[in-house]
Tab-separated table of C-alpha atoms in Angstrom:
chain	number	residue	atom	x	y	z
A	257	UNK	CA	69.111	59.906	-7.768
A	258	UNK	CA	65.326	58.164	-7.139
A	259	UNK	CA	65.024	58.691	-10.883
A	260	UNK	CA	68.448	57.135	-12.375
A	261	UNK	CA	67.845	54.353	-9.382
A	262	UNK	CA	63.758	53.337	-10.957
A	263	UNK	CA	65.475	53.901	-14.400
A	264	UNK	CA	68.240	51.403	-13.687
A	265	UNK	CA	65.518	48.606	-12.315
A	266	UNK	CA	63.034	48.681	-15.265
A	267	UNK	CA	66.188	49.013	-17.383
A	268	UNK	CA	67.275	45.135	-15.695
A	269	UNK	CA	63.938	44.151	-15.930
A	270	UNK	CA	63.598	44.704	-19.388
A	271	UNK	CA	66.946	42.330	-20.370
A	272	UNK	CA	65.847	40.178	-17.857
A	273	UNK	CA	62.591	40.089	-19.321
A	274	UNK	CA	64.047	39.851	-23.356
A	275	UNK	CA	66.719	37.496	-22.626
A	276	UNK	CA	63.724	35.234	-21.225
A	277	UNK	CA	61.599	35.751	-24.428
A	278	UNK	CA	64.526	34.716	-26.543
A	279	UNK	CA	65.157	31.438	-24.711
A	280	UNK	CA	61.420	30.741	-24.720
A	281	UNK	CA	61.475	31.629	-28.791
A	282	UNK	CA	64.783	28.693	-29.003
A	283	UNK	CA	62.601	26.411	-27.290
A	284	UNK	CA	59.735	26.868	-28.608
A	285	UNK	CA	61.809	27.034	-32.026
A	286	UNK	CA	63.623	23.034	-31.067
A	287	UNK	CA	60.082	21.694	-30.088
A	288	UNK	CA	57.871	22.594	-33.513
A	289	UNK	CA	61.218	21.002	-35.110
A	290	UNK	CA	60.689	18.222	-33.124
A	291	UNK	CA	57.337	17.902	-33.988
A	292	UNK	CA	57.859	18.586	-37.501
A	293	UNK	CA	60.330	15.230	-37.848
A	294	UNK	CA	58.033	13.288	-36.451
A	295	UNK	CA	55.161	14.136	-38.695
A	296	UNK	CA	57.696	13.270	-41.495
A	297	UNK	CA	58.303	10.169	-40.266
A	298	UNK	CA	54.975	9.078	-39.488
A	299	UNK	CA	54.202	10.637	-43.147
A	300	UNK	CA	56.901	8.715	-45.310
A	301	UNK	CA	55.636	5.372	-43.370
A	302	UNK	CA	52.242	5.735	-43.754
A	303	UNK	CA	52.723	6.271	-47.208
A	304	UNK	CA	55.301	3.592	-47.797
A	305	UNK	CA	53.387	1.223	-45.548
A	306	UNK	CA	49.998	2.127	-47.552
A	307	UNK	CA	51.478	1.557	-51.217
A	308	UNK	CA	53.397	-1.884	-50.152
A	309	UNK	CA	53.940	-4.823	-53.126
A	310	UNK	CA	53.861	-8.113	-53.206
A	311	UNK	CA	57.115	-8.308	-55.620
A	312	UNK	CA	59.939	-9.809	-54.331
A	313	UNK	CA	63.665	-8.354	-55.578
A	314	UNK	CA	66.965	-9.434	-55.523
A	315	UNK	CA	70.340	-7.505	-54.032
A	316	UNK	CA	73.087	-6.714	-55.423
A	317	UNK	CA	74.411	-10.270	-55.060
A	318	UNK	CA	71.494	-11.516	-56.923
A	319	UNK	CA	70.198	-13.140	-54.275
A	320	UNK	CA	65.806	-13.307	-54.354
A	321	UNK	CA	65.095	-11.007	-51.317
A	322	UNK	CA	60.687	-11.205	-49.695
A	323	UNK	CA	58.442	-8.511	-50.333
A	324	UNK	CA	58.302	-7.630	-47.158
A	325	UNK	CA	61.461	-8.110	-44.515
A	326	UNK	CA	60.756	-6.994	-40.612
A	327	UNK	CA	62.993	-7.303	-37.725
A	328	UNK	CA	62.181	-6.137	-34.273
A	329	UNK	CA	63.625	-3.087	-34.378
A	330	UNK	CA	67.261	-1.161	-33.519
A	331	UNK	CA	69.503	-4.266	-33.380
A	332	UNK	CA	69.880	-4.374	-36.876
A	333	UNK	CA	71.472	-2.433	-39.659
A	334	UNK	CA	68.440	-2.688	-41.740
A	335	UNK	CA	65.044	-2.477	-39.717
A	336	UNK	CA	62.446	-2.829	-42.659
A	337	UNK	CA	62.643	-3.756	-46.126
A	338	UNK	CA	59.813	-3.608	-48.692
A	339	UNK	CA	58.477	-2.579	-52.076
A	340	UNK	CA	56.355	0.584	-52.129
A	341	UNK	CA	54.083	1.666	-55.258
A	342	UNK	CA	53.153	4.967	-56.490
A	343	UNK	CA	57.188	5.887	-57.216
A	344	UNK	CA	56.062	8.889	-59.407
A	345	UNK	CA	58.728	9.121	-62.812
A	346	UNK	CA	57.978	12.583	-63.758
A	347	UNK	CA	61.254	12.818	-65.742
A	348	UNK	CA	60.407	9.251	-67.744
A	349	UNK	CA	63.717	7.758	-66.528
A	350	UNK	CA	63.965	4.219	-67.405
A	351	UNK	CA	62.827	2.638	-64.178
A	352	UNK	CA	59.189	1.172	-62.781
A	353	UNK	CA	57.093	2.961	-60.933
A	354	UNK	CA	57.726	0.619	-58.178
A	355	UNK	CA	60.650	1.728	-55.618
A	356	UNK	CA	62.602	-0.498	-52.949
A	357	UNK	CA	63.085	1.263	-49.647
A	358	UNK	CA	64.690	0.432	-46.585
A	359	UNK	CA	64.521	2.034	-42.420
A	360	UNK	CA	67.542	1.827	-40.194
A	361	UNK	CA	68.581	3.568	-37.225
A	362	UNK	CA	72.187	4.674	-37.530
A	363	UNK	CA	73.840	6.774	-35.075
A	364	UNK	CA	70.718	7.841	-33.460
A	365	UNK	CA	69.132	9.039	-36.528
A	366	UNK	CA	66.021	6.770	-38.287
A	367	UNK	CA	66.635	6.865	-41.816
A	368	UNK	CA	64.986	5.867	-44.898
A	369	UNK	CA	67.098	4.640	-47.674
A	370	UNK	CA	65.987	4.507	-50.943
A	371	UNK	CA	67.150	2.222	-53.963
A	372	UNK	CA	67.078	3.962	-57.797
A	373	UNK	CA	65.910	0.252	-59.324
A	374	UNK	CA	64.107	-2.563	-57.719
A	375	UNK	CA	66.549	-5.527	-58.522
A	376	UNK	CA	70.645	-5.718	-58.299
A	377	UNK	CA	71.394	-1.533	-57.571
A	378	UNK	CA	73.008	-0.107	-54.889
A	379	UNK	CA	70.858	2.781	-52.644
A	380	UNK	CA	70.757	6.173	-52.998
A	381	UNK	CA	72.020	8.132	-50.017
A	382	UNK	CA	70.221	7.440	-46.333
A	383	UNK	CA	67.762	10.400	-45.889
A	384	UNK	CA	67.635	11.431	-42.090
A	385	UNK	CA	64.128	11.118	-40.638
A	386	UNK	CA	64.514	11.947	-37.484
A	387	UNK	CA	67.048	12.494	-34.711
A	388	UNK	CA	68.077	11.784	-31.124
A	389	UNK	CA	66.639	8.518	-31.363
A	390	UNK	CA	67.173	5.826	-28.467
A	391	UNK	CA	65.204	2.693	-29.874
A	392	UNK	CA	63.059	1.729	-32.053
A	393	UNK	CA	61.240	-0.802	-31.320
A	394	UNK	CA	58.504	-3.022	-34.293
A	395	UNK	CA	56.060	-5.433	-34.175
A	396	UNK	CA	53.809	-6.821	-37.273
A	397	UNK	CA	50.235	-8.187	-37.162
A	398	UNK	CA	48.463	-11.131	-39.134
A	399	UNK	CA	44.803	-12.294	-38.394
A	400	UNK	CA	45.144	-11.141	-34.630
A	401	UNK	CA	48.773	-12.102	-33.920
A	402	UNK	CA	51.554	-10.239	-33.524
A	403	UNK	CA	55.033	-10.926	-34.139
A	404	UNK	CA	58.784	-9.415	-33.753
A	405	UNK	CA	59.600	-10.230	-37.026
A	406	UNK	CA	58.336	-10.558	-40.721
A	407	UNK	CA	59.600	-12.425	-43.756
A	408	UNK	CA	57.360	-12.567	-46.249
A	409	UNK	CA	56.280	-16.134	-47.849
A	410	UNK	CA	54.090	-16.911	-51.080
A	411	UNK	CA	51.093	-17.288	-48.836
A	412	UNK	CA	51.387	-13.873	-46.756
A	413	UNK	CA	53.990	-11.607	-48.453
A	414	UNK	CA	52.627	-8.701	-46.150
A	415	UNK	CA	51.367	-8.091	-42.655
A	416	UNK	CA	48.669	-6.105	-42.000
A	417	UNK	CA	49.896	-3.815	-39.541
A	418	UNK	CA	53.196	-2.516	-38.157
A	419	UNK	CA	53.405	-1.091	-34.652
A	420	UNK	CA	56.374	1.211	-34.251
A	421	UNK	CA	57.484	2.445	-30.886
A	422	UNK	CA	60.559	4.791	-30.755
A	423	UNK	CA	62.156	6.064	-27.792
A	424	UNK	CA	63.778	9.170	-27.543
A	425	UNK	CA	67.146	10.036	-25.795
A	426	UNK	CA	65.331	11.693	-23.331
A	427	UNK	CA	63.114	9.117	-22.331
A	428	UNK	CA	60.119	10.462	-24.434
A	429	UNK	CA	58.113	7.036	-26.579
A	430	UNK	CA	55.658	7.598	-29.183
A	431	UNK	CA	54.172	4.827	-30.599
A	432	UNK	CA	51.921	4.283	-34.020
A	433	UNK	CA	50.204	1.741	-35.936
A	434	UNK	CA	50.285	1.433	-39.814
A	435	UNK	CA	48.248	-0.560	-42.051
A	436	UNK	CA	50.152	-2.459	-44.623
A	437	UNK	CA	48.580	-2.491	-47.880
A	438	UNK	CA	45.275	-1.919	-48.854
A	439	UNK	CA	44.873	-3.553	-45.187
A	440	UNK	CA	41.737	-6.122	-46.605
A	441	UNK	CA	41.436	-9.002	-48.329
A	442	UNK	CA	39.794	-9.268	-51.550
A	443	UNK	CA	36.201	-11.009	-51.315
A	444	UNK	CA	35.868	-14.066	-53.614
A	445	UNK	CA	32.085	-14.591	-54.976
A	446	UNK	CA	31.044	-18.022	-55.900
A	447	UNK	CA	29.354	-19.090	-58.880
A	448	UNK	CA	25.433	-17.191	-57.800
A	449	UNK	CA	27.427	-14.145	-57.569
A	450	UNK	CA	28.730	-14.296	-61.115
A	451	UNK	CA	27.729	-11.347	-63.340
A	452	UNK	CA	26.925	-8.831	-59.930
């Protein structure tokens, strides 16, 4: 009876003791996910951010759109709007090497929409960086000052840096900087420089 009683107690402590290490694998499981999205994110903007244009486009209404359009952040349908470089056309399709792209927060997700041609096309479907998203909030930096918003002119199509803060549904923010750009300004040499 001692016997089938110790039996019976390891035998509960052993479920007890998998059904623990299975929740702990879940979690574990939804938090390198987690992580994982936001490494995407902060990937496809550091490299979109990084290979930004100075060439304006137009929408599909013909209208002549800036380089580079910035609001502050989850009010609006379309956050950011710019012209990336470094569109690789592995397949030679008729199209530049240059790519539109757009970030929006729909629903809670932060997407990144892309357009197939730079002037007049519709997008391509909204690819879903990253979920359970609160806010996002932006903020873009020229010579020292910051602003909530960006639209690009002649003079300064581009802003040096973007600050992105997003907050999560469960309170969590993460925030990150990206320069915009090769993030310098070329250095002009005058006349006793010629030839160096």
């Amino acid at each position: 009876m001692i016997s089938l009683l110790i039996f019976g107690m390891l035998c509960v402590a052993g479920v007890a003791l998998l059904a623990f290490s299975v929740r702990a694998q879940g979690a574990t499981g939804a938090k390198l996910d987690d992580v994982s999205a936001l490494a995407r994110v902060s990937a496809a903007m550091s490299a979109d951010f990084a290979q930004a244009r100075d060439r304006r486009t137009r929408n599909e209404a013909g209208d002549l759109l800036p380089a580079f359009t910035g609001e502050s952040g989850s009010g609006s349908a379309t956050m950011l709007r710019l012209v990336r470089g470094g569109w690789s056309n592995v397949d030679a399709a008729r199209r530049a090497g240059e790519q539109k792209v757009e970030y929006r927060l729909t629903d809670g997700n932060l997407q990144r929409v892309a357009y197939p041609m730079l002037d007049g096309a519709e997008s391509l479907l909204p690819a879903a960086l990253l979920g359970d998203v609160r806010q996002v909030a932006l903020r873009y930096r020229l010579d020292g000052a910051w602003s909530d918003r960006w639209q690009g002119t002649p003079k300064t199509p581009l802003p040096q840096l973007v600050e992105m803060r997003i907050v999560r549904n469960d309170g969590r923010e993460f925030r990150q900087l990206f320069l915009v750009g090769t993030g310098y300004r070329p250095t002009i040499f005058g006349d006793n420089h010629a030839g160096q």
